[in-house]
Amino acid sequence: MHRSDEEELASLGYTSEFRREMSPWANFSLGFTYLSPVVGIYTVFAASLALAGPPMIWSLVIVGIGQFLVALIFSEVVAQFPVAGGVYPWARRLWGKRWAWMTGWVYMLALLTTIASVCYTAGFYIAPALGIEPTTNTVIACGLLTILVATLINFMGTRVLAWAAIIGFSAEIIGALAVGAWLLLTHRHHSLGVLFDNFDAGSGSYVSAFLAASLIGIYQYYGFEACGDVAEEVRRPGVLIPKAMRRTIYIGGAAATFICLALILSVADIPAVIAGKDTDPVTTVLDEAFGTVGSRIVLAIVLVSFLSCAMSLQAAASRLAYSYGRDGMIAGSRLLKKFNASRAVPPYALILAGIVPAIIVLISKISADAVLKIVSFAAFGIYLGFQMVVFAALRARLKGWKPSGAFQLGKWGLPVNVAALVYGVAAMINIAWPRTPDAKWYDNYLVMLSAAIVIGLGLLYMALHRGYGRSDAPH
């Protein structure tokens, strides 16, 4: 007998306060705008092209396959446990409270720093679009404005968030296709053969250079988990969210690869980028192909992508914080679990997802390098949060767990789970690998140090404040 969404959630121990007003299309759009191919490619393209030349595009294919394996595991888990908050409630049910607390802690800090990095980077595009010099103060002001607008959109409720996600997706995909097609038709300087020519990039070992450049792919393929963060705002979540997750990988990956391809073939002087003479090839290409006015129009589309990405990240972070609060797992739970019935949003959880990133952006007033140090943990932290769920699923599977949701991998579950874990660990090693031997040791090992500090603070909190142990929420 088919159970209603409310009955299914009740069987997991909850009565939801959210409204199921997010359509399947909007749920997919939320994941897509979080993944945001435009933001990911435009942010990392210059560095990746300089490191490994055009073949760096193949990392998008390799990472896409790896993250698809992770998405399959997440699909199984969310189909059985369609609870708001994503990785934290999943880890709680797959393993237990301690593992779940640390999973949520790592992922929450990674999300908040990612919001800050996206909004801070947006400032470098907002200023030129308005014809303003991107000074430190201007970039900070634009970043704070982006956070404010994203927060206000989220405060308007699920229905507005859903429409904003759809608008963001539409603007991004249409803009990406239009810009990419125009570049390929009118500004193409190379044939497809250039994708196999590294232009002598990567002095020494090209494999090392390619692995460093592959961060363009690693930074690209997350966002699909946001579809599950809002599981209590979607009808038939056990059926529809797994589809949305996989669709995010398909379409987001294809869009990112197309954008990257168009940019590579449109860079007139690739050796100049590799030599460091052209440090901003994206702006160079847009100015040459569209002129000053046209490039500003393109930048406006890019800004919509940045805003929608920040908005989706905030939605995910606030649902995670609310889930923590609802279960009484952390200090401040009484505020985090408060719910605005008229807007159907957790207001204090949303405020947290706005204030912390704003503080991080303001730190750049003291030192832009300080912001880079803080956000260096972001991608590694998100991958670590992912793999804590993947590992918990593998452990549960080996202990006899058999997924019982609407989406199941069947006999492929165990090999896919193992492959997803192997990929994720390899990706984290690649992110954290020290690549600046001439720098001070703490800069060279920055990502690992950041991760150690975050995990260490989490363990210290767990030792001093055992609220997570007193939580009697369902698990």
Short mmCIF file of C-alpha atoms in Angstrom, two decimals:
data_model
loop_
_atom_site.label_atom_id
_atom_site.label_comp_id
_atom_site.label_asym_id
_atom_site.label_seq_id
_atom_site.Cartn_x
_atom_site.Cartn_y
_atom_site.Cartn_z
CA MET A 1 0.00 0.00 0.00
CA HIS A 2 1.34 3.41 -1.02
CA ARG A 3 2.01 5.74 1.91
CA SER A 4 1.57 9.51 1.75
CA ASP A 5 4.57 11.81 2.17
CA GLU A 6 3.38 12.69 5.66
CA GLU A 7 3.02 9.03 6.64
CA GLU A 8 6.46 8.22 5.27
CA LEU A 9 8.02 11.09 7.23
CA ALA A 10 6.08 10.08 10.35
CA SER A 11 7.57 6.59 10.05
CA LEU A 12 10.98 8.28 10.34
CA GLY A 13 9.84 10.09 13.48
CA TYR A 14 8.97 13.58 12.22
CA THR A 15 6.03 15.83 11.48
CA SER A 16 7.21 18.44 9.01
CA GLU A 17 6.53 22.18 9.28
CA PHE A 18 7.67 22.82 5.72
CA ARG A 19 5.29 23.14 2.80
CA ARG A 20 5.69 20.76 -0.11
CA GLU A 21 5.62 23.58 -2.68
CA MET A 22 8.78 22.75 -4.61
CA SER A 23 8.14 21.06 -7.96
CA PRO A 24 10.48 18.43 -9.41
CA TRP A 25 11.68 21.03 -11.91
CA ALA A 26 12.42 23.52 -9.13
CA ASN A 27 14.19 20.84 -7.07
CA PHE A 28 16.47 20.05 -10.00
CA SER A 29 17.01 23.79 -10.61
CA LEU A 30 18.09 24.22 -6.99
CA GLY A 31 20.75 21.54 -7.40
CA PHE A 32 21.83 22.93 -10.78
CA THR A 33 22.21 26.51 -9.54
CA TYR A 34 24.17 25.26 -6.52
CA LEU A 35 26.46 23.34 -8.91
CA SER A 36 26.40 26.40 -11.21
CA PRO A 37 28.60 25.53 -14.20
CA VAL A 38 29.08 29.22 -15.06
CA VAL A 39 30.36 30.09 -11.58
CA GLY A 40 32.61 27.05 -11.39
CA ILE A 41 34.16 27.40 -14.85
CA TYR A 42 34.55 31.18 -14.84
CA THR A 43 36.20 31.10 -11.41
CA VAL A 44 38.82 28.38 -12.03
CA PHE A 45 39.29 28.46 -15.84
CA ALA A 46 42.33 30.78 -15.91
CA ALA A 47 44.27 28.83 -13.30
CA SER A 48 43.53 25.44 -14.85
CA LEU A 49 44.40 26.52 -18.38
CA ALA A 50 47.67 28.04 -17.15
CA LEU A 51 48.60 24.89 -15.24
CA ALA A 52 47.89 22.18 -17.83
CA GLY A 53 46.76 23.80 -21.05
CA PRO A 54 43.62 22.72 -22.99
CA PRO A 55 43.71 19.02 -21.95
CA MET A 56 42.53 20.14 -18.49
CA ILE A 57 38.99 19.90 -19.95
CA TRP A 58 39.16 16.11 -19.66
CA SER A 59 39.15 16.42 -15.89
CA LEU A 60 35.51 17.48 -16.17
CA VAL A 61 34.69 14.08 -17.67
CA ILE A 62 36.76 12.12 -15.14
CA VAL A 63 35.40 13.95 -12.09
CA GLY A 64 31.88 13.84 -13.51
CA ILE A 65 32.00 10.04 -13.57
CA GLY A 66 33.36 9.91 -10.01
CA GLN A 67 30.75 12.26 -8.62
CA PHE A 68 28.01 10.38 -10.48
CA LEU A 69 28.93 7.33 -8.39
CA VAL A 70 28.56 9.43 -5.24
CA ALA A 71 25.20 10.72 -6.49
CA LEU A 72 24.00 7.13 -6.95
CA ILE A 73 24.77 6.35 -3.29
CA PHE A 74 23.08 9.57 -2.16
CA SER A 75 20.08 8.62 -4.30
CA GLU A 76 19.69 5.34 -2.44
CA VAL A 77 20.01 7.05 0.94
CA VAL A 78 17.62 9.95 0.31
CA ALA A 79 15.05 7.58 -1.21
CA GLN A 80 14.89 5.74 2.11
CA PHE A 81 15.44 8.75 4.41
CA PRO A 82 13.79 11.83 2.79
CA VAL A 83 14.46 14.15 5.75
CA ALA A 84 15.41 17.87 5.55
CA GLY A 85 19.08 18.61 6.16
CA GLY A 86 20.87 16.19 3.85
CA VAL A 87 24.15 14.68 5.01
CA TYR A 88 23.53 15.07 8.77
CA PRO A 89 20.23 13.14 9.04
CA TRP A 90 21.51 10.59 6.52
CA ALA A 91 24.67 9.93 8.53
CA ARG A 92 22.61 9.75 11.74
CA ARG A 93 20.52 6.92 10.36
CA LEU A 94 23.37 5.12 8.64
CA TRP A 95 25.75 5.16 11.62
CA GLY A 96 24.78 7.15 14.74
CA LYS A 97 24.76 10.48 16.55
CA ARG A 98 28.52 11.04 16.95
CA TRP A 99 29.34 10.32 13.31
CA ALA A 100 26.35 12.38 12.19
CA TRP A 101 27.34 15.34 14.35
CA MET A 102 30.85 15.47 12.91
CA THR A 103 29.54 14.97 9.36
CA GLY A 104 27.17 17.90 9.76
CA TRP A 105 29.82 20.07 11.45
CA VAL A 106 32.36 19.59 8.65
CA TYR A 107 29.77 20.08 5.93
CA MET A 108 28.19 23.13 7.61
CA LEU A 109 31.49 25.01 7.87
CA ALA A 110 32.35 24.05 4.29
CA LEU A 111 28.98 25.35 3.08
CA LEU A 112 29.29 28.66 4.95
CA THR A 113 32.79 29.28 3.61
CA THR A 114 31.64 28.35 0.10
CA ILE A 115 28.86 30.94 0.32
CA ALA A 116 31.48 33.51 1.31
CA SER A 117 33.81 32.55 -1.54
CA VAL A 118 31.04 32.65 -4.16
CA CYS A 119 29.76 36.04 -3.00
CA TYR A 120 33.26 37.49 -2.64
CA THR A 121 34.17 36.34 -6.15
CA ALA A 122 30.91 37.83 -7.46
CA GLY A 123 32.25 41.24 -6.50
CA PHE A 124 34.93 40.98 -9.18
CA TYR A 125 32.18 40.59 -11.81
CA ILE A 126 29.61 43.03 -10.36
CA ALA A 127 32.04 45.95 -10.38
CA PRO A 128 33.01 45.67 -14.10
CA ALA A 129 29.36 45.11 -15.03
CA LEU A 130 28.56 48.45 -13.37
CA GLY A 131 31.63 50.13 -14.82
CA ILE A 132 33.26 50.43 -11.39
CA GLU A 133 36.87 49.67 -10.54
CA PRO A 134 37.01 46.43 -8.51
CA THR A 135 38.87 47.80 -5.48
CA THR A 136 38.96 45.88 -2.19
CA ASN A 137 36.14 47.98 -0.72
CA THR A 138 34.02 47.66 -3.86
CA VAL A 139 34.44 43.89 -4.03
CA ILE A 140 33.54 43.56 -0.33
CA ALA A 141 30.46 45.78 -0.74
CA CYS A 142 29.28 43.82 -3.78
CA GLY A 143 29.88 40.53 -1.97
CA LEU A 144 27.84 41.67 1.03
CA LEU A 145 25.08 42.87 -1.29
CA THR A 146 24.97 39.45 -2.94
CA ILE A 147 24.63 37.76 0.46
CA LEU A 148 21.85 40.17 1.46
CA VAL A 149 19.82 39.64 -1.72
CA ALA A 150 20.22 35.85 -1.53
CA THR A 151 19.09 35.89 2.12
CA LEU A 152 16.04 38.02 1.35
CA ILE A 153 15.00 35.65 -1.45
CA ASN A 154 15.32 32.70 0.91
CA PHE A 155 13.25 34.50 3.55
CA MET A 156 10.35 34.75 1.10
CA GLY A 157 9.67 31.03 1.41
CA THR A 158 9.78 27.81 -0.55
CA ARG A 159 7.58 28.98 -3.42
CA VAL A 160 9.71 32.09 -4.10
CA LEU A 161 12.92 30.08 -3.65
CA ALA A 162 11.62 27.55 -6.18
CA TRP A 163 10.81 30.22 -8.75
CA ALA A 164 14.13 31.98 -8.15
CA ALA A 165 15.93 28.67 -8.70
CA ILE A 166 14.05 28.08 -11.97
CA ILE A 167 14.79 31.63 -13.16
CA GLY A 168 18.44 31.21 -12.18
CA PHE A 169 18.67 27.90 -14.00
CA SER A 170 16.97 29.29 -17.12
CA ALA A 171 19.20 32.37 -17.23
CA GLU A 172 22.32 30.33 -16.68
CA ILE A 173 21.63 27.57 -19.18
CA ILE A 174 20.35 29.94 -21.88
CA GLY A 175 23.20 32.35 -21.26
CA ALA A 176 25.78 29.56 -21.28
CA LEU A 177 24.43 28.11 -24.53
CA ALA A 178 24.12 31.50 -26.19
CA VAL A 179 27.56 32.73 -25.16
CA GLY A 180 29.20 29.40 -25.95
CA ALA A 181 27.53 29.12 -29.36
CA TRP A 182 28.44 32.73 -30.25
CA LEU A 183 32.08 32.14 -29.29
CA LEU A 184 32.26 28.93 -31.33
CA LEU A 185 30.62 30.51 -34.37
CA THR A 186 32.37 33.89 -34.43
CA HIS A 187 35.47 33.81 -32.23
CA ARG A 188 36.94 30.35 -32.61
CA HIS A 189 40.74 30.27 -32.97
CA HIS A 190 41.48 26.55 -32.63
CA SER A 191 40.29 23.16 -33.83
CA LEU A 192 39.25 20.34 -31.51
CA GLY A 193 42.76 18.94 -31.84
CA VAL A 194 43.92 21.61 -29.39
CA LEU A 195 42.26 19.62 -26.59
CA PHE A 196 45.15 17.15 -26.86
CA ASP A 197 47.91 19.80 -26.99
CA ASN A 198 49.33 20.96 -23.66
CA PHE A 199 51.46 23.74 -25.23
CA ASP A 200 54.37 22.58 -23.05
CA ALA A 201 52.47 23.46 -19.89
CA GLY A 202 53.52 21.85 -16.64
CA SER A 203 57.27 22.01 -16.31
CA GLY A 204 58.52 18.65 -15.07
CA SER A 205 55.73 16.12 -14.68
CA TYR A 206 52.66 16.81 -16.79
CA VAL A 207 50.66 14.34 -14.68
CA SER A 208 51.23 16.56 -11.65
CA ALA A 209 50.20 19.62 -13.65
CA PHE A 210 47.05 17.88 -14.89
CA LEU A 211 46.09 16.78 -11.37
CA ALA A 212 46.49 20.35 -10.14
CA ALA A 213 44.46 21.68 -13.06
CA SER A 214 41.77 19.05 -12.47
CA LEU A 215 40.55 21.15 -9.56
CA ILE A 216 38.33 22.82 -12.19
CA GLY A 217 36.37 19.56 -12.26
CA ILE A 218 36.60 18.89 -8.54
CA TYR A 219 35.23 22.35 -7.75
CA GLN A 220 32.45 21.85 -10.29
CA TYR A 221 30.55 18.69 -9.45
CA TYR A 222 28.85 19.26 -6.15
CA GLY A 223 25.39 20.69 -5.66
CA PHE A 224 23.33 17.62 -6.40
CA GLU A 225 23.05 16.97 -2.66
CA ALA A 226 21.09 20.23 -2.29
CA CYS A 227 18.16 18.45 -3.94
CA GLY A 228 18.00 16.24 -0.85
CA ASP A 229 18.50 19.06 1.66
CA VAL A 230 14.95 20.25 0.93
CA ALA A 231 13.39 16.77 1.00
CA GLU A 232 10.48 17.93 3.16
CA GLU A 233 9.55 20.60 0.61
CA VAL A 234 9.07 18.22 -2.34
CA ARG A 235 6.21 15.85 -3.05
CA ARG A 236 7.14 12.17 -3.45
CA PRO A 237 10.75 12.97 -2.46
CA GLY A 238 11.87 9.34 -2.40
CA VAL A 239 11.05 9.06 -6.09
CA LEU A 240 11.73 12.54 -7.46
CA ILE A 241 14.87 13.64 -5.59
CA PRO A 242 17.09 10.77 -6.80
CA LYS A 243 16.10 11.69 -10.37
CA ALA A 244 16.87 15.37 -9.73
CA MET A 245 20.30 14.49 -8.29
CA ARG A 246 21.32 12.46 -11.31
CA ARG A 247 19.88 15.02 -13.70
CA THR A 248 21.99 17.70 -12.02
CA ILE A 249 25.12 15.71 -12.85
CA TYR A 250 24.04 15.04 -16.46
CA ILE A 251 22.95 18.55 -17.41
CA GLY A 252 25.29 20.49 -15.14
CA GLY A 253 28.28 18.51 -16.33
CA ALA A 254 27.33 18.89 -20.00
CA ALA A 255 26.84 22.66 -19.58
CA ALA A 256 30.16 23.07 -17.75
CA THR A 257 32.03 21.09 -20.40
CA PHE A 258 30.41 23.11 -23.20
CA ILE A 259 31.34 26.42 -21.55
CA CYS A 260 34.90 25.24 -20.97
CA LEU A 261 35.20 24.00 -24.57
CA ALA A 262 33.95 27.30 -26.01
CA LEU A 263 36.38 29.31 -23.89
CA ILE A 264 39.38 27.12 -24.74
CA LEU A 265 38.74 27.30 -28.49
CA SER A 266 38.24 31.07 -28.22
CA VAL A 267 41.47 31.96 -26.39
CA ALA A 268 43.62 33.41 -29.15
CA ASP A 269 46.96 33.17 -27.34
CA ILE A 270 47.02 30.10 -25.09
CA PRO A 271 50.83 30.26 -24.60
CA ALA A 272 50.35 33.77 -23.14
CA VAL A 273 47.97 32.34 -20.53
CA ILE A 274 50.39 29.54 -19.67
CA ALA A 275 53.26 32.03 -19.41
CA GLY A 276 51.25 34.24 -17.08
CA LYS A 277 51.04 37.16 -19.52
CA ASP A 278 47.23 36.93 -19.73
CA THR A 279 45.98 36.26 -16.21
CA ASP A 280 42.28 36.76 -17.01
CA PRO A 281 41.56 34.97 -20.31
CA VAL A 282 37.80 34.88 -19.65
CA THR A 283 37.52 38.67 -19.60
CA THR A 284 39.89 38.91 -22.56
CA VAL A 285 37.72 36.55 -24.62
CA LEU A 286 34.45 38.27 -23.66
CA ASP A 287 35.81 41.75 -24.44
CA GLU A 288 37.15 40.62 -27.81
CA ALA A 289 34.02 38.69 -28.79
CA PHE A 290 31.31 40.99 -27.48
CA GLY A 291 32.89 44.43 -27.03
CA THR A 292 32.59 46.53 -23.89
CA VAL A 293 28.79 46.79 -23.90
CA GLY A 294 28.21 43.20 -24.96
CA SER A 295 30.63 41.84 -22.36
CA ARG A 296 28.75 43.73 -19.65
CA ILE A 297 25.53 42.05 -20.76
CA VAL A 298 27.27 38.69 -20.53
CA LEU A 299 28.60 39.64 -17.10
CA ALA A 300 25.04 40.46 -16.02
CA ILE A 301 24.05 36.88 -16.90
CA VAL A 302 27.07 35.64 -14.98
CA LEU A 303 25.92 37.67 -11.98
CA VAL A 304 22.52 35.96 -12.05
CA SER A 305 24.45 32.68 -11.87
CA PHE A 306 26.45 33.86 -8.87
CA LEU A 307 23.32 35.06 -7.08
CA SER A 308 21.37 31.87 -7.74
CA CYS A 309 24.38 29.80 -6.64
CA ALA A 310 24.62 31.74 -3.35
CA MET A 311 20.87 31.44 -2.84
CA SER A 312 20.93 27.65 -3.30
CA LEU A 313 23.94 27.28 -1.00
CA GLN A 314 22.13 29.28 1.67
CA ALA A 315 19.02 27.15 1.34
CA ALA A 316 21.10 24.01 1.84
CA ALA A 317 23.00 25.46 4.82
CA SER A 318 19.85 26.71 6.54
CA ARG A 319 18.08 23.33 6.22
CA LEU A 320 21.13 21.61 7.66
CA ALA A 321 21.27 24.07 10.59
CA TYR A 322 17.52 23.66 11.15
CA SER A 323 17.88 19.87 11.13
CA TYR A 324 20.62 20.16 13.76
CA GLY A 325 18.39 22.42 15.88
CA ARG A 326 15.30 20.26 15.52
CA ASP A 327 17.25 17.29 16.87
CA GLY A 328 18.77 19.35 19.71
CA MET A 329 22.29 18.50 18.59
CA ILE A 330 24.13 21.82 19.07
CA ALA A 331 24.27 24.96 21.18
CA GLY A 332 21.62 27.40 20.00
CA SER A 333 19.23 24.64 18.98
CA ARG A 334 16.27 26.48 20.49
CA LEU A 335 16.79 29.28 17.96
CA LEU A 336 17.87 27.16 15.02
CA LYS A 337 14.75 24.99 15.22
CA LYS A 338 12.35 27.96 15.30
CA PHE A 339 10.09 28.05 12.26
CA ASN A 340 8.21 30.90 10.60
CA ALA A 341 4.88 29.31 9.74
CA SER A 342 3.72 32.14 7.47
CA ARG A 343 6.85 31.91 5.29
CA ALA A 344 7.53 28.22 5.98
CA VAL A 345 11.24 28.87 6.59
CA PRO A 346 13.59 28.52 9.59
CA PRO A 347 14.48 32.21 10.14
CA TYR A 348 17.38 31.90 12.56
CA ALA A 349 18.99 29.15 10.52
CA LEU A 350 18.79 31.46 7.50
CA ILE A 351 20.27 34.35 9.47
CA LEU A 352 23.18 32.10 10.44
CA ALA A 353 23.69 31.25 6.74
CA GLY A 354 23.91 34.99 6.02
CA ILE A 355 25.89 36.39 8.95
CA VAL A 356 28.79 33.91 9.01
CA PRO A 357 29.60 34.28 5.27
CA ALA A 358 29.32 38.08 5.64
CA ILE A 359 31.88 38.02 8.44
CA ILE A 360 34.24 35.96 6.30
CA VAL A 361 33.86 38.44 3.43
CA LEU A 362 34.56 41.36 5.80
CA ILE A 363 37.80 39.69 6.91
CA SER A 364 39.15 40.41 3.43
CA LYS A 365 39.30 44.08 4.49
CA ILE A 366 42.12 43.02 6.81
CA SER A 367 43.70 40.60 4.39
CA ALA A 368 42.46 39.15 1.12
CA ASP A 369 44.97 36.36 1.73
CA ALA A 370 43.15 35.58 4.98
CA VAL A 371 39.97 34.92 3.03
CA LEU A 372 41.84 32.59 0.69
CA LYS A 373 43.14 30.71 3.72
CA ILE A 374 39.63 30.38 5.16
CA VAL A 375 37.93 29.28 1.95
CA SER A 376 40.73 26.88 1.05
CA PHE A 377 38.92 24.37 3.24
CA ALA A 378 35.59 24.78 1.42
CA ALA A 379 35.93 22.25 -1.40
CA PHE A 380 37.85 19.75 0.72
CA GLY A 381 35.25 20.06 3.49
CA ILE A 382 32.36 19.41 1.14
CA TYR A 383 34.12 16.35 -0.30
CA LEU A 384 34.92 15.15 3.23
CA GLY A 385 31.27 15.55 4.24
CA PHE A 386 30.25 13.58 1.14
CA GLN A 387 32.67 10.77 1.85
CA MET A 388 31.63 10.51 5.49
CA VAL A 389 28.15 9.65 4.19
CA VAL A 390 29.53 7.30 1.53
CA PHE A 391 31.68 5.53 4.15
CA ALA A 392 28.75 5.34 6.56
CA ALA A 393 26.63 3.79 3.79
CA LEU A 394 29.37 1.24 3.04
CA ARG A 395 29.71 0.34 6.73
CA ALA A 396 25.94 -0.01 7.08
CA ARG A 397 25.80 -2.13 3.93
CA LEU A 398 28.49 -4.47 5.22
CA LYS A 399 26.58 -4.75 8.50
CA GLY A 400 23.45 -5.84 6.65
CA TRP A 401 21.69 -2.61 5.59
CA LYS A 402 19.60 -3.14 2.47
CA PRO A 403 18.26 0.08 0.91
CA SER A 404 14.47 -0.03 0.89
CA GLY A 405 13.56 3.24 -0.81
CA ALA A 406 12.09 3.79 -4.26
CA PHE A 407 15.60 3.93 -5.78
CA GLN A 408 17.89 0.93 -5.28
CA LEU A 409 21.12 -0.18 -6.93
CA GLY A 410 20.49 -3.82 -6.10
CA LYS A 411 23.51 -6.07 -6.68
CA TRP A 412 25.49 -3.04 -7.91
CA GLY A 413 25.16 -1.30 -4.56
CA LEU A 414 28.35 -2.65 -2.96
CA PRO A 415 30.74 -2.17 -5.94
CA VAL A 416 29.36 1.33 -6.65
CA ASN A 417 29.70 2.22 -2.97
CA VAL A 418 33.34 1.06 -2.90
CA ALA A 419 34.14 2.86 -6.17
CA ALA A 420 32.52 6.09 -4.90
CA LEU A 421 34.63 5.94 -1.73
CA VAL A 422 37.86 5.26 -3.64
CA TYR A 423 37.15 8.16 -5.98
CA GLY A 424 36.28 10.52 -3.12
CA VAL A 425 39.42 9.73 -1.13
CA ALA A 426 41.57 10.19 -4.25
CA ALA A 427 39.90 13.55 -4.95
CA MET A 428 40.52 14.74 -1.37
CA ILE A 429 44.19 13.74 -1.60
CA ASN A 430 44.42 15.70 -4.84
CA ILE A 431 42.81 18.79 -3.28
CA ALA A 432 45.06 18.72 -0.21
CA TRP A 433 48.31 17.76 -1.94
CA PRO A 434 51.05 20.36 -1.20
CA ARG A 435 52.07 22.02 -4.47
CA THR A 436 54.05 25.10 -3.42
CA PRO A 437 57.38 23.79 -2.07
CA ASP A 438 58.89 27.29 -2.13
CA ALA A 439 56.16 28.66 0.15
CA LYS A 440 56.17 28.54 3.93
CA TRP A 441 55.25 25.11 5.25
CA TYR A 442 51.89 26.24 6.64
CA ASP A 443 50.93 27.68 3.25
CA ASN A 444 52.04 24.53 1.46
CA TYR A 445 49.91 22.34 3.75
CA LEU A 446 47.10 24.88 4.06
CA VAL A 447 44.19 22.61 3.11
CA MET A 448 45.28 19.82 5.44
CA LEU A 449 45.85 22.30 8.27
CA SER A 450 42.43 23.86 7.71
CA ALA A 451 40.78 20.44 7.78
CA ALA A 452 42.68 19.47 10.92
CA ILE A 453 41.62 22.68 12.67
CA VAL A 454 37.96 22.22 11.71
CA ILE A 455 37.90 18.57 12.81
CA GLY A 456 39.90 19.39 15.96
CA LEU A 457 37.46 22.14 16.95
CA GLY A 458 34.57 19.76 16.32
CA LEU A 459 36.12 17.08 18.54
CA LEU A 460 36.82 19.67 21.25
CA TYR A 461 33.20 20.84 21.13
CA MET A 462 31.97 17.25 21.36
CA ALA A 463 34.18 16.67 24.40
CA LEU A 464 33.10 19.87 26.21
CA HIS A 465 29.46 20.09 25.19
CA ARG A 466 27.76 16.71 25.04
CA GLY A 467 24.42 17.99 23.84
CA TYR A 468 24.52 15.60 20.90
CA GLY A 469 24.52 12.71 23.37
CA ARG A 470 21.35 13.95 25.06
CA SER A 471 19.45 14.23 21.80
CA ASP A 472 16.51 11.86 21.80
CA ALA A 473 15.47 12.66 18.22
CA PRO A 474 14.68 9.74 15.88
CA HIS A 475 17.65 7.93 14.37
#
